PDB file of C-alpha atoms and ligand atoms in Angstrom:
ATOM      1  CA  HIS A 969      -9.733 -20.889   8.743  1.00 48.00           C
ATOM      2  CA  PHE A 970     -11.427 -17.897  10.661  1.00 53.00           C
ATOM      3  CA  GLU A 971     -15.195 -17.420  11.653  1.00 54.00           C
ATOM      4  CA  PRO A 972     -15.900 -13.896  10.477  1.00 54.00           C
ATOM      5  CA  GLU A 973     -16.057 -11.899  13.639  1.00 54.00           C
ATOM      6  CA  ALA A 974     -19.550 -12.175  15.257  1.00 47.00           C
ATOM      7  CA  ARG A 975     -19.678  -8.468  16.571  1.00 56.00           C
ATOM      8  CA  MET A 976     -20.867  -6.103  14.580  1.00 64.00           C
ATOM      9  CA  SER A 977     -18.585  -3.498  13.023  1.00 82.00           C
ATOM     10  CA  VAL A 978     -18.901  -0.424  11.138  1.00 87.00           C
ATOM     11  CA  LEU A 979     -16.476  -2.001   8.681  1.00 89.00           C
ATOM     12  CA  LYS A 980     -19.262  -4.300   7.486  1.00 88.00           C
ATOM     13  CA  PRO A 981     -20.892  -2.243   4.679  1.00 85.00           C
ATOM     14  CA  ARG A 982     -17.911  -0.963   3.701  1.00 95.00           C
ATOM     15  CA  ARG A 983     -15.747  -1.264   0.856  1.00 98.00           C
ATOM     16  CA  ILE A 984     -11.689  -1.093   1.172  1.00 98.00           C
ATOM     17  CA  VAL A 985      -9.548  -1.305  -1.498  1.00 98.00           C
ATOM     18  CA  ILE A 986      -5.882  -2.119  -0.443  1.00 98.00           C
ATOM     19  CA  THR A 987      -2.347  -2.080  -2.254  1.00 98.00           C
ATOM     20  CA  ALA A 988       0.324  -4.536  -1.373  1.00 98.00           C
ATOM     21  CA  GLY A 989       3.467  -6.036  -2.392  1.00 98.00           C
ATOM     22  CA  PRO A 990       5.630  -4.601  -4.714  1.00 98.00           C
ATOM     23  CA  THR A 991       5.608  -3.685  -8.502  1.00 98.00           C
ATOM     24  CA  LEU A 992       7.699  -5.359 -11.057  1.00 98.00           C
ATOM     25  CA  GLU A 993       8.499  -3.155 -14.056  1.00 98.00           C
ATOM     26  CA  ALA A 994      10.033  -5.014 -17.137  1.00 97.00           C
ATOM     27  CA  ILE A 995      13.294  -4.301 -19.078  1.00 96.00           C
ATOM     28  CA  ASP A 996      12.976  -7.428 -21.083  1.00 95.00           C
ATOM     29  CA  PRO A 997      11.081 -10.605 -21.104  1.00 96.00           C
ATOM     30  CA  VAL A 998      13.526 -11.993 -18.531  1.00 96.00           C
ATOM     31  CA  ARG A 999      14.415  -8.794 -16.446  1.00 96.00           C
ATOM     32  CA  PHE A1000      12.800  -6.226 -14.270  1.00 97.00           C
ATOM     33  CA  LEU A1001      13.302  -3.528 -11.816  1.00 97.00           C
ATOM     34  CA  SER A1002      11.421  -3.941  -8.695  1.00 97.00           C
ATOM     35  CA  ASN A1003      11.478  -2.960  -5.136  1.00 94.00           C
ATOM     36  CA  ARG A1004      11.978  -5.219  -1.612  1.00 90.00           C
ATOM     37  CA  SER A1005       8.617  -5.953  -0.393  1.00 91.00           C
ATOM     38  CA  SER A1006       7.279  -9.032   1.075  1.00 93.00           C
ATOM     39  CA  GLY A1007       3.524  -7.672   1.148  1.00 96.00           C
ATOM     40  CA  LYS A1008       3.264  -8.966   4.672  1.00 95.00           C
ATOM     41  CA  GLN A1009       1.784  -5.791   6.318  1.00 95.00           C
ATOM     42  CA  GLY A1010      -0.684  -5.164   3.456  1.00 97.00           C
ATOM     43  CA  TYR A1011      -1.928  -8.608   3.503  1.00 98.00           C
ATOM     44  CA  ALA A1012      -1.961  -8.891   7.217  1.00 97.00           C
ATOM     45  CA  ILE A1013      -4.501  -5.171   6.859  1.00 98.00           C
ATOM     46  CA  ALA A1014      -6.445  -7.062   3.971  1.00 98.00           C
ATOM     47  CA  GLU A1015      -7.193 -10.189   6.329  1.00 97.00           C
ATOM     48  CA  VAL A1016      -8.565  -8.303   9.303  1.00 97.00           C
ATOM     49  CA  LEU A1017     -10.696  -6.108   7.804  1.00 97.00           C
ATOM     50  CA  ALA A1018     -12.118  -8.989   5.850  1.00 96.00           C
ATOM     51  CA  GLN A1019     -12.529 -10.637   9.346  1.00 95.00           C
ATOM     52  CA  ARG A1020     -14.390  -7.827  10.576  1.00 95.00           C
ATOM     53  CA  GLY A1021     -16.699  -7.726   7.858  1.00 94.00           C
ATOM     54  CA  GLY A1022     -15.112  -5.288   5.323  1.00 96.00           C
ATOM     55  CA  ASP A1023     -15.486  -5.615   1.516  1.00 96.00           C
ATOM     56  CA  VAL A1024     -11.931  -5.996   0.981  1.00 98.00           C
ATOM     57  CA  VAL A1025     -10.401  -5.744  -2.769  1.00 98.00           C
ATOM     58  CA  LEU A1026      -6.438  -6.326  -2.420  1.00 98.00           C
ATOM     59  CA  ILE A1027      -4.622  -5.237  -5.079  1.00 98.00           C
ATOM     60  CA  SER A1028      -1.320  -6.997  -5.061  1.00 98.00           C
ATOM     61  CA  GLY A1029       2.143  -7.048  -6.839  1.00 98.00           C
ATOM     62  CA  PRO A1030       3.919 -10.477  -7.051  1.00 98.00           C
ATOM     63  CA  THR A1031       4.334 -11.786  -3.488  1.00 98.00           C
ATOM     64  CA  CYS A1032       4.820 -15.531  -1.991  1.00 97.00           C
ATOM     65  CA  LEU A1033       1.634 -14.912   0.189  1.00 98.00           C
ATOM     66  CA  ASP A1034      -1.909 -16.716  -0.398  1.00 97.00           C
ATOM     67  CA  ALA A1035      -4.793 -14.563  -0.520  1.00 97.00           C
ATOM     68  CA  PRO A1036      -6.598 -14.185   3.094  1.00 97.00           C
ATOM     69  CA  GLU A1037      -9.833 -15.674   3.289  1.00 96.00           C
ATOM     70  CA  CYS A1038     -12.783 -13.653   2.182  1.00 95.00           C
ATOM     71  CA  VAL A1039     -10.443 -11.055   0.263  1.00 97.00           C
ATOM     72  CA  THR A1040     -10.972 -10.521  -3.455  1.00 98.00           C
ATOM     73  CA  ARG A1041      -7.389 -10.420  -4.482  1.00 98.00           C
ATOM     74  CA  ILE A1042      -6.527  -8.828  -8.142  1.00 98.00           C
ATOM     75  CA  GLY A1043      -2.818  -9.992  -8.957  1.00 98.00           C
ATOM     76  CA  VAL A1044      -0.848  -6.942 -11.104  1.00 98.00           C
ATOM     77  CA  GLU A1045       2.891  -6.627 -11.957  1.00 98.00           C
ATOM     78  CA  SER A1046       3.736  -3.217 -12.946  1.00 98.00           C
ATOM     79  CA  ALA A1047       2.808   0.246 -11.387  1.00 98.00           C
ATOM     80  CA  ARG A1048       0.500   1.162 -14.267  1.00 98.00           C
ATOM     81  CA  ASP A1049      -1.597  -2.237 -14.076  1.00 98.00           C
ATOM     82  CA  MET A1050      -1.895  -1.615 -10.359  1.00 98.00           C
ATOM     83  CA  PHE A1051      -3.232   2.282 -10.931  1.00 98.00           C
ATOM     84  CA  ASP A1052      -5.614   0.601 -13.063  1.00 98.00           C
ATOM     85  CA  ALA A1053      -6.788  -1.662 -11.056  1.00 98.00           C
ATOM     86  CA  VAL A1054      -7.436   0.765  -8.115  1.00 98.00           C
ATOM     87  CA  GLU A1055      -9.428   2.915 -10.510  1.00 98.00           C
ATOM     88  CA  ASN A1056     -11.178  -0.131 -11.518  1.00 98.00           C
ATOM     89  CA  ALA A1057     -11.962  -0.892  -7.811  1.00 98.00           C
ATOM     90  CA  LEU A1058     -13.613   2.370  -7.092  1.00 98.00           C
ATOM     91  CA  PRO A1059     -15.492   3.719  -5.633  1.00 98.00           C
ATOM     92  CA  ALA A1060     -14.571   2.630  -2.341  1.00 98.00           C
ATOM     93  CA  ASP A1061     -15.334   4.038   1.130  1.00 97.00           C
ATOM     94  CA  VAL A1062     -11.543   3.572   2.279  1.00 98.00           C
ATOM     95  CA  PHE A1063      -8.159   3.125   0.136  1.00 98.00           C
ATOM     96  CA  ILE A1064      -5.171   1.891   1.725  1.00 98.00           C
ATOM     97  CA  ALA A1065      -1.543   1.993  -0.239  1.00 98.00           C
ATOM     98  CA  VAL A1066       0.653  -0.103   1.156  1.00 98.00           C
ATOM     99  CA  ALA A1067       2.307  -1.332  -1.656  1.00 98.00           C
ATOM    100  CA  ALA A1068       5.927  -0.540  -2.610  1.00 96.00           C
ATOM    101  CA  VAL A1069       5.613   0.996  -6.011  1.00 98.00           C
ATOM    102  CA  ALA A1070       8.393   1.297  -8.014  1.00 98.00           C
ATOM    103  CA  ASP A1071       9.264   4.670  -8.473  1.00 96.00           C
ATOM    104  CA  TRP A1072      10.766   4.266 -12.139  1.00 97.00           C
ATOM    105  CA  ARG A1073      10.299   1.963 -14.916  1.00 98.00           C
ATOM    106  CA  PRO A1074      12.248   1.701 -18.116  1.00 97.00           C
ATOM    107  CA  GLU A1075      11.077   3.850 -20.692  1.00 96.00           C
ATOM    108  CA  THR A1076      10.775   0.991 -23.075  1.00 94.00           C
ATOM    109  CA  THR A1077      10.396  -2.831 -22.691  1.00 94.00           C
ATOM    110  CA  SER A1078      11.929  -4.763 -25.265  1.00 91.00           C
ATOM    111  CA  SER A1079      10.149  -7.548 -26.444  1.00 94.00           C
ATOM    112  CA  LEU A1080      13.157  -9.806 -27.151  1.00 93.00           C
ATOM    113  CA  LYS A1081      15.945 -10.547 -24.737  1.00 92.00           C
ATOM    114  CA  ALA A1082      18.636  -7.631 -24.694  1.00 90.00           C
ATOM    115  CA  ASP A1083      22.465  -8.462 -25.524  1.00 90.00           C
ATOM    116  CA  LYS A1084      24.604  -8.686 -22.684  1.00 88.00           C
ATOM    117  CA  ALA A1085      27.308  -6.722 -24.301  1.00 86.00           C
ATOM    118  CA  ASP A1086      24.235  -3.776 -24.765  1.00 84.00           C
ATOM    119  CA  ALA A1087      24.670  -2.535 -21.197  1.00 81.00           C
ATOM    120  CA  HIS A1088      25.588   0.830 -21.852  1.00 80.00           C
ATOM    121  CA  GLY A1089      22.296   3.318 -22.199  1.00 78.00           C
ATOM    122  CA  ILE A1090      19.889   0.354 -21.728  1.00 82.00           C
ATOM    123  CA  LEU A1091      18.193   1.508 -18.887  1.00 89.00           C
ATOM    124  CA  LYS A1092      16.637   4.857 -19.372  1.00 93.00           C
ATOM    125  CA  LEU A1093      14.092   5.497 -16.704  1.00 96.00           C
ATOM    126  CA  VAL A1094      10.886   7.441 -16.298  1.00 98.00           C
ATOM    127  CA  GLN A1095       8.922   8.032 -13.535  1.00 98.00           C
ATOM    128  CA  ASN A1096       5.662   5.954 -12.821  1.00 98.00           C
ATOM    129  CA  PRO A1097       2.524   7.256 -11.870  1.00 98.00           C
ATOM    130  CA  ASP A1098       1.815   8.044  -7.929  1.00 98.00           C
ATOM    131  CA  ILE A1099      -1.075   5.974  -7.271  1.00 98.00           C
ATOM    132  CA  LEU A1100      -1.779   7.396  -3.733  1.00 98.00           C
ATOM    133  CA  HIS A1101      -1.396  11.024  -4.745  1.00 98.00           C
ATOM    134  CA  ALA A1102      -3.785  10.707  -7.675  1.00 98.00           C
ATOM    135  CA  ILE A1103      -6.702   8.571  -5.726  1.00 98.00           C
ATOM    136  CA  SER A1104      -5.641  11.542  -2.843  1.00 98.00           C
ATOM    137  CA  ASN A1105      -6.543  14.401  -5.338  1.00 98.00           C
ATOM    138  CA  ARG A1106      -9.369  12.888  -7.338  1.00 97.00           C
ATOM    139  CA  ILE A1107     -12.525  14.797  -7.657  1.00 96.00           C
ATOM    140  CA  GLU A1108     -14.904  12.164  -8.415  1.00 96.00           C
ATOM    141  CA  ASN A1109     -15.045   9.049  -6.190  1.00 95.00           C
ATOM    142  CA  ARG A1110     -12.275  10.197  -3.753  1.00 98.00           C
ATOM    143  CA  PRO A1111     -12.662   7.215  -0.963  1.00 98.00           C
ATOM    144  CA  ALA A1112     -13.897   9.203   2.182  1.00 97.00           C
ATOM    145  CA  LEU A1113     -10.648   7.846   3.930  1.00 98.00           C
ATOM    146  CA  VAL A1114      -7.402   7.944   2.005  1.00 98.00           C
ATOM    147  CA  VAL A1115      -4.630   6.094   4.103  1.00 98.00           C
ATOM    148  CA  GLY A1116      -0.804   6.031   2.755  1.00 98.00           C
ATOM    149  CA  PHE A1117       2.430   4.440   4.048  1.00 96.00           C
ATOM    150  CA  ALA A1118       5.918   5.653   4.472  1.00 94.00           C
ATOM    151  CA  ALA A1119       9.083   3.721   4.554  1.00 88.00           C
ATOM    152  CA  GLU A1120      11.504   5.884   6.173  1.00 89.00           C
ATOM    153  CA  THR A1121      15.187   5.102   7.027  1.00 87.00           C
ATOM    154  CA  HIS A1122      15.663   8.395   8.894  1.00 90.00           C
ATOM    155  CA  ASP A1123      14.003  11.772  10.025  1.00 92.00           C
ATOM    156  CA  VAL A1124      10.768   9.373  10.351  1.00 92.00           C
ATOM    157  CA  LEU A1125       8.581  11.977  11.565  1.00 93.00           C
ATOM    158  CA  SER A1126       9.502  15.016   9.551  1.00 94.00           C
ATOM    159  CA  ARG A1127       9.444  13.066   6.525  1.00 95.00           C
ATOM    160  CA  ALA A1128       6.218  11.451   6.921  1.00 95.00           C
ATOM    161  CA  ARG A1129       4.434  14.879   8.190  1.00 96.00           C
ATOM    162  CA  ALA A1130       6.014  16.391   4.821  1.00 97.00           C
ATOM    163  CA  LYS A1131       4.835  13.220   2.683  1.00 97.00           C
ATOM    164  CA  ARG A1132       1.280  13.342   4.174  1.00 98.00           C
ATOM    165  CA  ALA A1133       1.068  16.844   3.165  1.00 97.00           C
ATOM    166  CA  ARG A1134       2.406  16.284  -0.441  1.00 98.00           C
ATOM    167  CA  LYS A1135       0.437  13.213  -1.043  1.00 98.00           C
ATOM    168  CA  GLY A1136      -2.810  14.669  -0.048  1.00 98.00           C
ATOM    169  CA  CYS A1137      -3.946  11.522   1.676  1.00 98.00           C
ATOM    170  CA  ASP A1138      -5.995  11.897   5.215  1.00 98.00           C
ATOM    171  CA  TRP A1139      -3.837   9.346   7.315  1.00 98.00           C
ATOM    172  CA  LEU A1140       0.014   8.169   7.201  1.00 98.00           C
ATOM    173  CA  LEU A1141       1.576   5.323   8.894  1.00 97.00           C
ATOM    174  CA  ALA A1142       5.246   6.071   8.793  1.00 95.00           C
ATOM    175  CA  ASN A1143       7.577   3.074   9.522  1.00 89.00           C
ATOM    176  CA  ASP A1144      11.105   3.184  10.403  1.00 83.00           C
ATOM    177  CA  VAL A1145      12.789   0.354   7.800  1.00 80.00           C
ATOM    178  CA  SER A1146      16.242   0.968   9.108  1.00 76.00           C
ATOM    179  CA  GLY A1147      16.075  -2.319  10.977  1.00 66.00           C
ATOM    180  CA  ASP A1148      14.454  -5.506   9.376  1.00 64.00           C
ATOM    181  CA  ALA A1149      10.864  -4.237   8.974  1.00 60.00           C
ATOM    182  CA  MET A1150      11.350  -4.934   5.623  1.00 66.00           C
ATOM    183  CA  GLY A1151      10.623  -8.392   4.950  1.00 67.00           C
ATOM    184  CA  GLY A1152      10.357  -9.100   8.693  1.00 77.00           C
ATOM    185  CA  ALA A1153       7.425 -10.295  10.910  1.00 82.00           C
ATOM    186  CA  ASP A1154       7.426  -7.069  13.074  1.00 85.00           C
ATOM    187  CA  ASN A1155       6.677  -3.295  12.491  1.00 85.00           C
ATOM    188  CA  GLU A1156       6.689   0.009  14.253  1.00 88.00           C
ATOM    189  CA  ILE A1157       4.497   2.637  13.229  1.00 93.00           C
ATOM    190  CA  ILE A1158       3.593   6.369  13.784  1.00 94.00           C
ATOM    191  CA  LEU A1159       0.192   7.205  12.854  1.00 97.00           C
ATOM    192  CA  ILE A1160      -0.577  10.807  11.708  1.00 97.00           C
ATOM    193  CA  THR A1161      -3.621  12.407  11.307  1.00 96.00           C
ATOM    194  CA  ASP A1162      -5.116  15.799  10.896  1.00 94.00           C
ATOM    195  CA  THR A1163      -5.425  15.661  14.818  1.00 94.00           C
ATOM    196  CA  GLU A1164      -2.827  13.160  16.179  1.00 93.00           C
ATOM    197  CA  GLU A1165       0.419  11.905  15.914  1.00 96.00           C
ATOM    198  CA  THR A1166       0.602   8.281  17.694  1.00 95.00           C
ATOM    199  CA  HIS A1167       3.152   6.104  18.098  1.00 94.00           C
ATOM    200  CA  TRP A1168       2.697   2.412  17.849  1.00 94.00           C
ATOM    201  CA  PRO A1169       5.678   0.218  19.535  1.00 91.00           C
ATOM    202  CA  ARG A1170       7.369  -2.506  17.745  1.00 89.00           C
ATOM    203  CA  CYS A1171       4.854  -5.432  17.266  1.00 91.00           C
ATOM    204  CA  ALA A1172       3.771  -8.079  15.108  1.00 92.00           C
ATOM    205  CA  LYS A1173       2.324  -6.831  11.543  1.00 93.00           C
ATOM    206  CA  SER A1174      -0.660  -8.613  12.285  1.00 95.00           C
ATOM    207  CA  LYS A1175      -1.289  -6.553  15.367  1.00 96.00           C
ATOM    208  CA  ILE A1176      -0.164  -3.508  13.697  1.00 95.00           C
ATOM    209  CA  ALA A1177      -3.011  -4.407  11.231  1.00 97.00           C
ATOM    210  CA  ALA A1178      -5.584  -4.833  13.994  1.00 96.00           C
ATOM    211  CA  ARG A1179      -4.902  -1.412  15.305  1.00 97.00           C
ATOM    212  CA  LEU A1180      -5.298   0.243  12.076  1.00 97.00           C
ATOM    213  CA  ALA A1181      -8.624  -1.933  12.080  1.00 96.00           C
ATOM    214  CA  ASP A1182      -9.711  -0.183  15.394  1.00 96.00           C
ATOM    215  CA  ALA A1183      -8.468   3.232  14.031  1.00 96.00           C
ATOM    216  CA  LEU A1184     -10.806   2.729  11.372  1.00 96.00           C
ATOM    217  CA  GLU A1185     -14.112   1.441  13.073  1.00 95.00           C
ATOM    218  CA  ALA A1186     -13.327   4.522  15.547  1.00 94.00           C
ATOM    219  CA  LYS A1187     -13.051   7.083  12.596  1.00 94.00           C
ATOM    220  CA  LEU A1188     -15.900   5.417  10.554  1.00 93.00           C
ATOM    221  CA  SER A1189     -18.358   5.135  13.426  1.00 90.00           C
ATOM    222  CA  LYS A1190     -18.008   8.945  13.873  1.00 85.00           C
ATOM    223  CA  ALA A1191     -18.226   9.851   9.974  1.00 75.00           C
TER     224      ALA A1191
HETATM  225  O1  C5P B 118       6.637   8.347  -2.051  1.00 84.79           O
HETATM  226  P1  C5P B 118       6.677   7.299  -1.401  1.00 84.79           P
HETATM  227  O2  C5P B 118       7.032   5.860  -2.206  1.00 84.79           O
HETATM  228  O3  C5P B 118       7.698   7.230  -0.175  1.00 84.79           O
HETATM  229  O4  C5P B 118       4.983   6.895  -0.949  1.00 84.79           O
HETATM  230  C1  C5P B 118       4.881   5.872  -0.006  1.00 84.79           C
HETATM  231  C2  C5P B 118       3.316   5.729  -0.213  1.00 84.79           C
HETATM  232  O5  C5P B 118       2.608   6.250  -1.370  1.00 84.79           O
HETATM  233  C3  C5P B 118       2.931   4.399   0.115  1.00 84.79           C
HETATM  234  O6  C5P B 118       1.555   4.260   0.526  1.00 84.79           O
HETATM  235  C4  C5P B 118       2.949   3.638  -1.317  1.00 84.79           C
HETATM  236  O7  C5P B 118       2.013   2.592  -1.299  1.00 84.79           O
HETATM  237  C5  C5P B 118       2.319   4.863  -2.294  1.00 84.79           C
HETATM  238  N1  C5P B 118       2.795   5.061  -3.324  1.00 84.79           N
HETATM  239  C6  C5P B 118       1.905   4.835  -4.510  1.00 84.79           C
HETATM  240  N2  C5P B 118       2.376   4.941  -5.928  1.00 84.79           N
HETATM  241  C7  C5P B 118       3.755   5.396  -6.090  1.00 84.79           C
HETATM  242  C8  C5P B 118       4.716   5.489  -4.893  1.00 84.79           C
HETATM  243  C9  C5P B 118       4.062   5.345  -3.687  1.00 84.79           C
HETATM  244  O8  C5P B 118       0.481   4.574  -4.257  1.00 84.79           O
HETATM  245  N3  C5P B 118       4.135   5.256  -7.278  1.00 84.79           N
END
């Protein structure tokens, strides 16, 4: 249980939409495609921003985590459902895309369980919408600050710089997932903005969340 922090925060009147966790793309009623994601980092961010007074909407794929206190959680399964939920949650001041969205989904989902013998040709994949790219490039209701994450296993900085440009987001937090960041309790980040590239050494995901909240407060108090 927490008491909302007494100090005044510029986050207080702000609406912040966060995606977290994996998405799940159904093949048939019993099988699906998904990504490895515990949801821990996104939930930690939602929790600290709500503690500091933000009006936080957490749009989450399936995880084992409880919703943080004072956060509105909207549960979704597929990337398309996540995208719809994000659009319905706008307008917002800040959008933070932490979810490990599945890049592909089966072209068709069978309403009946496919037969084991039908393995060949069963998976024709199509691309899912890129939620971060779409929200970053909205004309109407683009949040004032759009923040993306990038999980990389190699060439972290150069890939993250390119990703920030490609997505059109304002900030990008790159994390090296070659170790045990995926599902683990710790994370290590490089924050890339238009003016800085800052290394946040390995620490607990809750601490990364607090650093991001500090950075958001600093940015929003200038805006
Ligand atoms: O392209 P990639 O998946 O590496 O980009 C990572 C960032 O983009 C994350 O912030 C993730 O939440 C977001 N993303 C998204 N929709 C997708 C794919 C990624 O919002 N379909």
